[in-house]
GROMACS .gro file of N, CA and C in nm:
model
  447
    1UNK      N    1  -3.050   0.116   5.340
    1UNK     CA    2  -3.000  -0.015   5.375
    1UNK      C    3  -2.855  -0.029   5.334
    2UNK      N    4  -2.772  -0.079   5.424
    2UNK     CA    5  -2.632  -0.097   5.391
    2UNK      C    6  -2.617  -0.207   5.285
    3UNK      N    7  -2.523  -0.187   5.193
    3UNK     CA    8  -2.495  -0.286   5.090
    3UNK      C    9  -2.592  -0.286   4.975
    4UNK      N   10  -2.685  -0.194   4.974
    4UNK     CA   11  -2.787  -0.192   4.870
    4UNK      C   12  -2.730  -0.162   4.731
    5UNK      N   13  -2.624  -0.080   4.724
    5UNK     CA   14  -2.566  -0.042   4.596
    5UNK      C   15  -2.467  -0.145   4.542
    6UNK      N   16  -2.431  -0.242   4.625
    6UNK     CA   17  -2.338  -0.345   4.579
    6UNK      C   18  -2.413  -0.451   4.502
    7UNK      N   19  -2.350  -0.507   4.396
    7UNK     CA   20  -2.416  -0.616   4.326
    7UNK      C   21  -2.425  -0.737   4.418
    8UNK      N   22  -2.530  -0.814   4.401
    8UNK     CA   23  -2.547  -0.935   4.480
    8UNK      C   24  -2.441  -1.036   4.442
    9UNK      N   25  -2.413  -1.125   4.536
    9UNK     CA   26  -2.313  -1.227   4.511
    9UNK      C   27  -2.353  -1.307   4.387
   10UNK      N   28  -2.257  -1.335   4.300
   10UNK     CA   29  -2.285  -1.412   4.179
   10UNK      C   30  -2.315  -1.326   4.058
   11UNK      N   31  -2.340  -1.196   4.077
   11UNK     CA   32  -2.371  -1.112   3.962
   11UNK      C   33  -2.247  -1.044   3.905
   12UNK      N   34  -2.137  -1.049   3.977
   12UNK     CA   35  -2.016  -0.981   3.929
   12UNK      C   36  -1.973  -1.032   3.792
   13UNK      N   37  -1.971  -1.162   3.776
   13UNK     CA   38  -1.927  -1.216   3.648
   13UNK      C   39  -2.022  -1.179   3.535
   14UNK      N   40  -2.149  -1.192   3.559
   14UNK     CA   41  -2.244  -1.164   3.451
   14UNK      C   42  -2.253  -1.015   3.422
   15UNK      N   43  -2.243  -0.931   3.526
   15UNK     CA   44  -2.255  -0.787   3.503
   15UNK      C   45  -2.124  -0.725   3.455
   16UNK      N   46  -2.014  -0.771   3.510
   16UNK     CA   47  -1.887  -0.707   3.482
   16UNK      C   48  -1.798  -0.789   3.390
   17UNK      N   49  -1.826  -0.915   3.374
   17UNK     CA   50  -1.745  -1.001   3.287
   17UNK      C   51  -1.757  -0.964   3.141
   18UNK      N   52  -1.878  -0.935   3.097
   18UNK     CA   53  -1.899  -0.900   2.955
   18UNK      C   54  -1.826  -0.772   2.918
   19UNK      N   55  -1.838  -0.664   2.997
   19UNK     CA   56  -1.762  -0.544   2.961
   19UNK      C   57  -1.611  -0.569   2.962
   20UNK      N   58  -1.562  -0.651   3.055
   20UNK     CA   59  -1.420  -0.681   3.061
   20UNK      C   60  -1.377  -0.758   2.935
   21UNK      N   61  -1.456  -0.855   2.894
   21UNK     CA   62  -1.425  -0.933   2.773
   21UNK      C   63  -1.428  -0.843   2.650
   22UNK      N   64  -1.524  -0.753   2.645
   22UNK     CA   65  -1.533  -0.660   2.532
   22UNK      C   66  -1.411  -0.568   2.530
   23UNK      N   67  -1.369  -0.522   2.646
   23UNK     CA   68  -1.252  -0.435   2.655
   23UNK      C   69  -1.126  -0.509   2.610
   24UNK      N   70  -1.113  -0.636   2.651
   24UNK     CA   71  -0.996  -0.715   2.611
   24UNK      C   72  -0.998  -0.740   2.460
   25UNK      N   73  -1.115  -0.766   2.405
   25UNK     CA   74  -1.126  -0.787   2.260
   25UNK      C   75  -1.089  -0.659   2.185
   26UNK      N   76  -1.134  -0.546   2.237
   26UNK     CA   77  -1.100  -0.418   2.174
   26UNK      C   78  -0.950  -0.393   2.180
   27UNK      N   79  -0.889  -0.420   2.295
   27UNK     CA   80  -0.744  -0.401   2.309
   27UNK      C   81  -0.668  -0.492   2.213
   28UNK      N   82  -0.713  -0.616   2.197
   28UNK     CA   83  -0.649  -0.709   2.103
   28UNK      C   84  -0.663  -0.658   1.961
   29UNK      N   85  -0.779  -0.604   1.928
   29UNK     CA   86  -0.802  -0.548   1.794
   29UNK      C   87  -0.708  -0.431   1.767
   30UNK      N   88  -0.695  -0.342   1.864
   30UNK     CA   89  -0.608  -0.225   1.849
   30UNK      C   90  -0.462  -0.270   1.838
   31UNK      N   91  -0.422  -0.369   1.920
   31UNK     CA   92  -0.286  -0.422   1.910
   31UNK      C   93  -0.260  -0.479   1.771
   32UNK      N   94  -0.354  -0.553   1.719
   32UNK     CA   95  -0.340  -0.613   1.585
   32UNK      C   96  -0.327  -0.504   1.479
   33UNK      N   97  -0.411  -0.401   1.489
   33UNK     CA   98  -0.406  -0.288   1.395
   33UNK      C   99  -0.268  -0.221   1.401
   34UNK      N  100  -0.219  -0.195   1.520
   34UNK     CA  101  -0.089  -0.129   1.535
   34UNK      C  102   0.025  -0.218   1.486
   35UNK      N  103   0.011  -0.349   1.505
   35UNK     CA  104   0.111  -0.442   1.451
   35UNK      C  105   0.114  -0.435   1.299
   36UNK      N  106  -0.005  -0.425   1.237
   36UNK     CA  107  -0.013  -0.413   1.091
   36UNK      C  108   0.052  -0.283   1.044
   37UNK      N  109   0.024  -0.174   1.113
   37UNK     CA  110   0.086  -0.045   1.077
   37UNK      C  111   0.238  -0.052   1.089
   38UNK      N  112   0.286  -0.115   1.197
   38UNK     CA  113   0.430  -0.126   1.217
   38UNK      C  114   0.493  -0.212   1.107
   39UNK      N  115   0.428  -0.322   1.070
   39UNK     CA  116   0.479  -0.408   0.963
   39UNK      C  117   0.483  -0.331   0.831
   40UNK      N  118   0.379  -0.255   0.804
   40UNK     CA  119   0.376  -0.174   0.682
   40UNK      C  120   0.492  -0.074   0.681
   41UNK      N  121   0.513  -0.005   0.793
   41UNK     CA  122   0.620   0.095   0.800
   41UNK      C  123   0.757   0.030   0.783
   42UNK      N  124   0.779  -0.084   0.850
   42UNK     CA  125   0.908  -0.154   0.836
   42UNK      C  126   0.930  -0.201   0.693
   43UNK      N  127   0.825  -0.254   0.631
   43UNK     CA  128   0.836  -0.304   0.494
   43UNK      C  129   0.862  -0.189   0.398
   44UNK      N  130   0.791  -0.079   0.415
   44UNK     CA  131   0.811   0.039   0.329
   44UNK      C  132   0.955   0.090   0.339
   45UNK      N  133   1.008   0.096   0.461
   45UNK     CA  134   1.146   0.142   0.480
   45UNK      C  135   1.245   0.044   0.417
   46UNK      N  136   1.222  -0.085   0.434
   46UNK     CA  137   1.310  -0.186   0.374
   46UNK      C  138   1.307  -0.177   0.222
   47UNK      N  139   1.189  -0.156   0.166
   47UNK     CA  140   1.178  -0.140   0.020
   47UNK      C  141   1.252  -0.016  -0.027
   48UNK      N  142   1.231   0.095   0.041
   48UNK     CA  143   1.299   0.219   0.002
   48UNK      C  144   1.451   0.203   0.006
   49UNK      N  145   1.502   0.137   0.112
   49UNK     CA  146   1.647   0.115   0.121
   49UNK      C  147   1.697   0.027   0.007
   50UNK      N  148   1.626  -0.081  -0.022
   50UNK     CA  149   1.670  -0.175  -0.125
   50UNK      C  150   1.661  -0.115  -0.265
   51UNK      N  151   1.561  -0.032  -0.289
   51UNK     CA  152   1.540   0.023  -0.423
   51UNK      C  153   1.620   0.151  -0.448
   52UNK      N  154   1.668   0.212  -0.341
   52UNK     CA  155   1.741   0.340  -0.352
   52UNK      C  156   1.859   0.329  -0.449
   53UNK      N  157   1.931   0.221  -0.443
   53UNK     CA  158   2.046   0.203  -0.531
   53UNK      C  159   2.010   0.197  -0.678
   54UNK      N  160   1.883   0.173  -0.707
   54UNK     CA  161   1.835   0.168  -0.846
   54UNK      C  162   1.771   0.300  -0.888
   55UNK      N  163   1.772   0.398  -0.797
   55UNK     CA  164   1.719   0.529  -0.830
   55UNK      C  165   1.568   0.543  -0.819
   56UNK      N  166   1.503   0.449  -0.751
   56UNK     CA  167   1.358   0.458  -0.732
   56UNK      C  168   1.324   0.432  -0.586
   57UNK      N  169   1.206   0.475  -0.547
   57UNK     CA  170   1.154   0.445  -0.414
   57UNK      C  171   1.039   0.346  -0.429
   58UNK      N  172   0.983   0.303  -0.317
   58UNK     CA  173   0.877   0.203  -0.320
   58UNK      C  174   0.756   0.252  -0.399
   59UNK      N  175   0.718   0.378  -0.384
   59UNK     CA  176   0.602   0.431  -0.457
   59UNK      C  177   0.627   0.435  -0.607
   60UNK      N  178   0.749   0.473  -0.646
   60UNK     CA  179   0.785   0.472  -0.789
   60UNK      C  180   0.767   0.332  -0.845
   61UNK      N  181   0.822   0.235  -0.770
   61UNK     CA  182   0.816   0.098  -0.819
   61UNK      C  183   0.672   0.050  -0.828
   62UNK      N  184   0.588   0.085  -0.731
   62UNK     CA  185   0.448   0.040  -0.735
   62UNK      C  186   0.380   0.087  -0.863
   63UNK      N  187   0.403   0.212  -0.900
   63UNK     CA  188   0.343   0.264  -1.024
   63UNK      C  189   0.398   0.189  -1.144
   64UNK      N  190   0.530   0.170  -1.147
   64UNK     CA  191   0.591   0.098  -1.258
   64UNK      C  192   0.540  -0.046  -1.264
   65UNK      N  193   0.521  -0.108  -1.149
   65UNK     CA  194   0.474  -0.247  -1.144
   65UNK      C  195   0.331  -0.259  -1.198
   66UNK      N  196   0.246  -0.164  -1.161
   66UNK     CA  197   0.109  -0.162  -1.214
   66UNK      C  198   0.112  -0.146  -1.365
   67UNK      N  199   0.193  -0.053  -1.413
   67UNK     CA  200   0.202  -0.029  -1.557
   67UNK      C  201   0.261  -0.150  -1.630
   68UNK      N  202   0.360  -0.215  -1.570
   68UNK     CA  203   0.422  -0.332  -1.633
   68UNK      C  204   0.323  -0.447  -1.642
   69UNK      N  205   0.246  -0.469  -1.537
   69UNK     CA  206   0.148  -0.577  -1.539
   69UNK      C  207   0.043  -0.551  -1.645
   70UNK      N  208   0.001  -0.426  -1.657
   70UNK     CA  209  -0.100  -0.391  -1.756
   70UNK      C  210  -0.046  -0.405  -1.897
   71UNK      N  211   0.076  -0.359  -1.922
   71UNK     CA  212   0.126  -0.367  -2.059
   71UNK      C  213   0.156  -0.511  -2.097
   72UNK      N  214   0.192  -0.595  -1.999
   72UNK     CA  215   0.214  -0.736  -2.030
   72UNK      C  216   0.082  -0.803  -2.066
   73UNK      N  217  -0.024  -0.765  -1.995
   73UNK     CA  218  -0.154  -0.829  -2.018
   73UNK      C  219  -0.226  -0.772  -2.139
   74UNK      N  220  -0.215  -0.642  -2.161
   74UNK     CA  221  -0.297  -0.579  -2.264
   74UNK      C  222  -0.218  -0.498  -2.367
   75UNK      N  223  -0.089  -0.477  -2.342
   75UNK     CA  224  -0.011  -0.397  -2.435
   75UNK      C  225  -0.057  -0.254  -2.446
   76UNK      N  226  -0.113  -0.200  -2.337
   76UNK     CA  227  -0.164  -0.062  -2.343
   76UNK      C  228  -0.129   0.011  -2.214
   77UNK      N  229  -0.197   0.120  -2.190
   77UNK     CA  230  -0.164   0.208  -2.079
   77UNK      C  231  -0.282   0.221  -1.983
   78UNK      N  232  -0.256   0.286  -1.872
   78UNK     CA  233  -0.357   0.312  -1.770
   78UNK      C  234  -0.392   0.459  -1.767
   79UNK      N  235  -0.517   0.487  -1.732
   79UNK     CA  236  -0.555   0.624  -1.698
   79UNK      C  237  -0.501   0.654  -1.559
   80UNK      N  238  -0.470   0.780  -1.533
   80UNK     CA  239  -0.416   0.819  -1.403
   80UNK      C  240  -0.511   0.778  -1.291
   81UNK      N  241  -0.640   0.796  -1.311
   81UNK     CA  242  -0.740   0.758  -1.210
   81UNK      C  243  -0.731   0.608  -1.178
   82UNK      N  244  -0.712   0.525  -1.279
   82UNK     CA  245  -0.701   0.380  -1.258
   82UNK      C  246  -0.576   0.346  -1.176
   83UNK      N  247  -0.468   0.415  -1.203
   83UNK     CA  248  -0.345   0.391  -1.128
   83UNK      C  249  -0.364   0.431  -0.982
   84UNK      N  250  -0.425   0.547  -0.960
   84UNK     CA  251  -0.441   0.596  -0.822
   84UNK      C  252  -0.526   0.501  -0.738
   85UNK      N  253  -0.619   0.433  -0.800
   85UNK     CA  254  -0.701   0.334  -0.728
   85UNK      C  255  -0.619   0.212  -0.688
   86UNK      N  256  -0.513   0.184  -0.761
   86UNK     CA  257  -0.433   0.064  -0.736
   86UNK      C  258  -0.315   0.089  -0.641
   87UNK      N  259  -0.263   0.211  -0.638
   87UNK     CA  260  -0.140   0.236  -0.562
   87UNK      C  261  -0.163   0.314  -0.432
   88UNK      N  262  -0.285   0.349  -0.402
   88UNK     CA  263  -0.318   0.413  -0.275
   88UNK      C  264  -0.243   0.545  -0.254
   89UNK      N  265  -0.236   0.624  -0.359
   89UNK     CA  266  -0.184   0.760  -0.351
   89UNK      C  267  -0.296   0.854  -0.394
   90UNK      N  268  -0.293   0.975  -0.342
   90UNK     CA  269  -0.390   1.073  -0.388
   90UNK      C  270  -0.359   1.104  -0.534
   91UNK      N  271  -0.457   1.156  -0.603
   91UNK     CA  272  -0.436   1.187  -0.744
   91UNK      C  273  -0.328   1.294  -0.762
   92UNK      N  274  -0.322   1.390  -0.671
   92UNK     CA  275  -0.219   1.495  -0.684
   92UNK      C  276  -0.080   1.438  -0.657
   93UNK      N  277  -0.065   1.353  -0.555
   93UNK     CA  278   0.065   1.291  -0.528
   93UNK      C  279   0.107   1.202  -0.644
   94UNK      N  280   0.011   1.129  -0.699
   94UNK     CA  281   0.041   1.042  -0.813
   94UNK      C  282   0.081   1.124  -0.934
   95UNK      N  283   0.015   1.235  -0.958
   95UNK     CA  284   0.050   1.321  -1.072
   95UNK      C  285   0.193   1.373  -1.059
   96UNK      N  286   0.233   1.412  -0.938
   96UNK     CA  287   0.371   1.458  -0.917
   96UNK      C  288   0.470   1.344  -0.940
   97UNK      N  289   0.436   1.225  -0.891
   97UNK     CA  290   0.523   1.109  -0.909
   97UNK      C  291   0.538   1.076  -1.057
   98UNK      N  292   0.427   1.076  -1.130
   98UNK     CA  293   0.431   1.047  -1.274
   98UNK      C  294   0.512   1.152  -1.348
   99UNK      N  295   0.499   1.278  -1.310
   99UNK     CA  296   0.577   1.384  -1.374
   99UNK      C  297   0.727   1.360  -1.354
  100UNK      N  298   0.764   1.317  -1.234
  100UNK     CA  299   0.905   1.289  -1.207
  100UNK      C  300   0.953   1.168  -1.287
  101UNK      N  301   0.872   1.061  -1.292
  101UNK     CA  302   0.909   0.943  -1.371
  101UNK      C  303   0.918   0.977  -1.520
  102UNK      N  304   0.830   1.066  -1.564
  102UNK     CA  305   0.834   1.108  -1.705
  102UNK      C  306   0.962   1.187  -1.733
  103UNK      N  307   0.999   1.274  -1.641
  103UNK     CA  308   1.121   1.353  -1.657
  103UNK      C  309   1.244   1.263  -1.663
  104UNK      N  310   1.240   1.151  -1.590
  104UNK     CA  311   1.350   1.055  -1.590
  104UNK      C  312   1.344   0.960  -1.710
  105UNK      N  313   1.241   0.974  -1.793
  105UNK     CA  314   1.229   0.891  -1.912
  105UNK      C  315   1.177   0.751  -1.887
  106UNK      N  316   1.112   0.729  -1.772
  106UNK     CA  317   1.064   0.596  -1.736
  106UNK      C  318   0.919   0.571  -1.778
  107UNK      N  319   0.841   0.678  -1.788
  107UNK     CA  320   0.702   0.667  -1.834
  107UNK      C  321   0.675   0.776  -1.936
  108UNK      N  322   0.568   0.757  -2.010
  108UNK     CA  323   0.523   0.863  -2.101
  108UNK      C  324   0.374   0.881  -2.083
  109UNK      N  325   0.331   1.004  -2.101
  109UNK     CA  326   0.189   1.037  -2.089
  109UNK      C  327   0.135   1.070  -2.227
  110UNK      N  328   0.008   1.039  -2.243
  110UNK     CA  329  -0.059   1.072  -2.367
  110UNK      C  330  -0.206   1.096  -2.341
  111UNK      N  331  -0.273   1.153  -2.438
  111UNK     CA  332  -0.416   1.182  -2.427
  111UNK      C  333  -0.496   1.054  -2.448
  112UNK      N  334  -0.604   1.041  -2.372
  112UNK     CA  335  -0.694   0.927  -2.389
  112UNK      C  336  -0.772   0.945  -2.518
  113UNK      N  337  -0.770   0.847  -2.607
  113UNK     CA  338  -0.847   0.860  -2.731
  113UNK      C  339  -0.998   0.865  -2.703
  114UNK      N  340  -1.042   0.795  -2.598
  114UNK     CA  341  -1.185   0.791  -2.568
  114UNK      C  342  -1.234   0.914  -2.493
  115UNK      N  343  -1.141   0.989  -2.433
  115UNK     CA  344  -1.178   1.109  -2.357
  115UNK      C  345  -1.059   1.204  -2.362
  116UNK      N  346  -1.063   1.301  -2.447
  116UNK     CA  347  -0.948   1.390  -2.470
  116UNK      C  348  -0.902   1.463  -2.344
  117UNK      N  349  -0.988   1.472  -2.242
  117UNK     CA  350  -0.948   1.538  -2.118
  117UNK      C  351  -0.863   1.445  -2.031
  118UNK      N  352  -0.878   1.315  -2.050
  118UNK     CA  353  -0.806   1.217  -1.968
  118UNK      C  354  -0.662   1.199  -2.014
  119UNK      N  355  -0.580   1.147  -1.923
  119UNK     CA  356  -0.439   1.121  -1.952
  119UNK      C  357  -0.411   0.974  -1.930
  120UNK      N  358  -0.341   0.914  -2.025
  120UNK     CA  359  -0.297   0.775  -2.013
  120UNK      C  360  -0.147   0.774  -1.990
  121UNK      N  361  -0.102   0.676  -1.912
  121UNK     CA  362   0.039   0.664  -1.878
  121UNK      C  363   0.085   0.523  -1.913
  122UNK      N  364   0.204   0.514  -1.970
  122UNK     CA  365   0.262   0.383  -2.000
  122UNK      C  366   0.412   0.387  -1.974
  123UNK      N  367   0.471   0.269  -1.955
  123UNK     CA  368   0.615   0.259  -1.937
  123UNK      C  369   0.686   0.280  -2.071
  124UNK      N  370   0.800   0.343  -2.066
  124UNK     CA  371   0.886   0.352  -2.183
  124UNK      C  372   0.974   0.225  -2.185
  125UNK      N  373   1.052   0.209  -2.289
  125UNK     CA  374   1.146   0.096  -2.295
  125UNK      C  375   1.243   0.103  -2.176
  126UNK      N  376   1.289   0.223  -2.144
  126UNK     CA  377   1.379   0.242  -2.029
  126UNK      C  378   1.308   0.202  -1.899
  127UNK      N  379   1.181   0.240  -1.886
  127UNK     CA  380   1.103   0.205  -1.768
  127UNK      C  381   1.081   0.055  -1.756
  128UNK      N  382   1.053  -0.012  -1.869
  128UNK     CA  383   1.036  -0.158  -1.867
  128UNK      C  384   1.167  -0.227  -1.827
  129UNK      N  385   1.278  -0.177  -1.879
  129UNK     CA  386   1.408  -0.236  -1.844
  129UNK      C  387   1.438  -0.220  -1.695
  130UNK      N  388   1.415  -0.099  -1.641
  130UNK     CA  389   1.439  -0.076  -1.499
  130UNK      C  390   1.345  -0.161  -1.414
  131UNK      N  391   1.221  -0.170  -1.454
  131UNK     CA  392   1.126  -0.253  -1.381
  131UNK      C  393   1.175  -0.397  -1.375
  132UNK      N  394   1.220  -0.450  -1.488
  132UNK     CA  395   1.270  -0.588  -1.491
  132UNK      C  396   1.391  -0.608  -1.402
  133UNK      N  397   1.476  -0.507  -1.393
  133UNK     CA  398   1.596  -0.513  -1.309
  133UNK      C  399   1.559  -0.509  -1.161
  134UNK      N  400   1.461  -0.427  -1.126
  134UNK     CA  401   1.427  -0.403  -0.986
  134UNK      C  402   1.326  -0.504  -0.932
  135UNK      N  403   1.248  -0.565  -1.019
  135UNK     CA  404   1.142  -0.658  -0.975
  135UNK      C  405   1.192  -0.765  -0.879
  136UNK      N  406   1.301  -0.838  -0.910
  136UNK     CA  407   1.345  -0.941  -0.815
  136UNK      C  408   1.388  -0.885  -0.680
  137UNK      N  409   1.443  -0.765  -0.681
  137UNK     CA  410   1.484  -0.700  -0.556
  137UNK      C  411   1.361  -0.671  -0.470
  138UNK      N  412   1.259  -0.613  -0.531
  138UNK     CA  413   1.137  -0.579  -0.458
  138UNK      C  414   1.068  -0.704  -0.405
  139UNK      N  415   1.058  -0.807  -0.489
  139UNK     CA  416   0.992  -0.931  -0.446
  139UNK      C  417   1.069  -1.000  -0.334
  140UNK      N  418   1.202  -0.992  -0.337
  140UNK     CA  419   1.283  -1.052  -0.230
  140UNK      C  420   1.257  -0.981  -0.097
  141UNK      N  421   1.246  -0.848  -0.101
  141UNK     CA  422   1.216  -0.773   0.022
  141UNK      C  423   1.078  -0.812   0.073
  142UNK      N  424   0.980  -0.820  -0.016
  142UNK     CA  425   0.845  -0.859   0.028
  142UNK      C  426   0.846  -0.999   0.088
  143UNK      N  427   0.918  -1.090   0.025
  143UNK     CA  428   0.926  -1.227   0.077
  143UNK      C  429   0.987  -1.227   0.217
  144UNK      N  430   1.097  -1.155   0.234
  144UNK     CA  431   1.164  -1.150   0.363
  144UNK      C  432   1.076  -1.086   0.470
  145UNK      N  433   1.011  -0.976   0.437
  145UNK     CA  434   0.935  -0.901   0.536
  145UNK      C  435   0.799  -0.962   0.568
  146UNK      N  436   0.739  -1.029   0.472
  146UNK     CA  437   0.601  -1.075   0.490
  146UNK      C  438   0.587  -1.225   0.510
  147UNK      N  439   0.699  -1.297   0.511
  147UNK     CA  440   0.692  -1.441   0.533
  147UNK      C  441   0.657  -1.469   0.678
  148UNK      N  442   0.577  -1.570   0.699
  148UNK     CA  443   0.546  -1.614   0.835
  148UNK      C  444   0.666  -1.692   0.888
  149UNK      N  445   0.718  -1.647   1.000
  149UNK     CA  446   0.828  -1.723   1.059
  149UNK      C  447   0.948  -1.649   1.078
   0.00000   0.00000   0.00000
């Protein structure tokens, strides 16, 4: 019979409308995800440019900021594992970053008293001073990049 494979009149919306709406929702979701990635990349670049003059990059500052917040609240240090959970770096990348900050005299490492295999990291006086100097610069970049409007 001719026309047998065609949907009956009135079924196009119900049969084909839902997949179209789902496809549009998926496209909107992917666009939103890519917009977030682009904002992250632009913000990271802006932070790196602003912090470069102070001798640190955005990742360096993130580690210092975590350590500064902890020492202000508790007067102590973080285990490397705790820092890696907060700064979204792999443990190996974080270890290299900490080694570089230590070489620059910004952080110091020590053995965990509760677990001799663990390593604790804290800011040095030089690291606290640099953090205090760079903090307003970093926050200004975040305000500029992440403000609505």
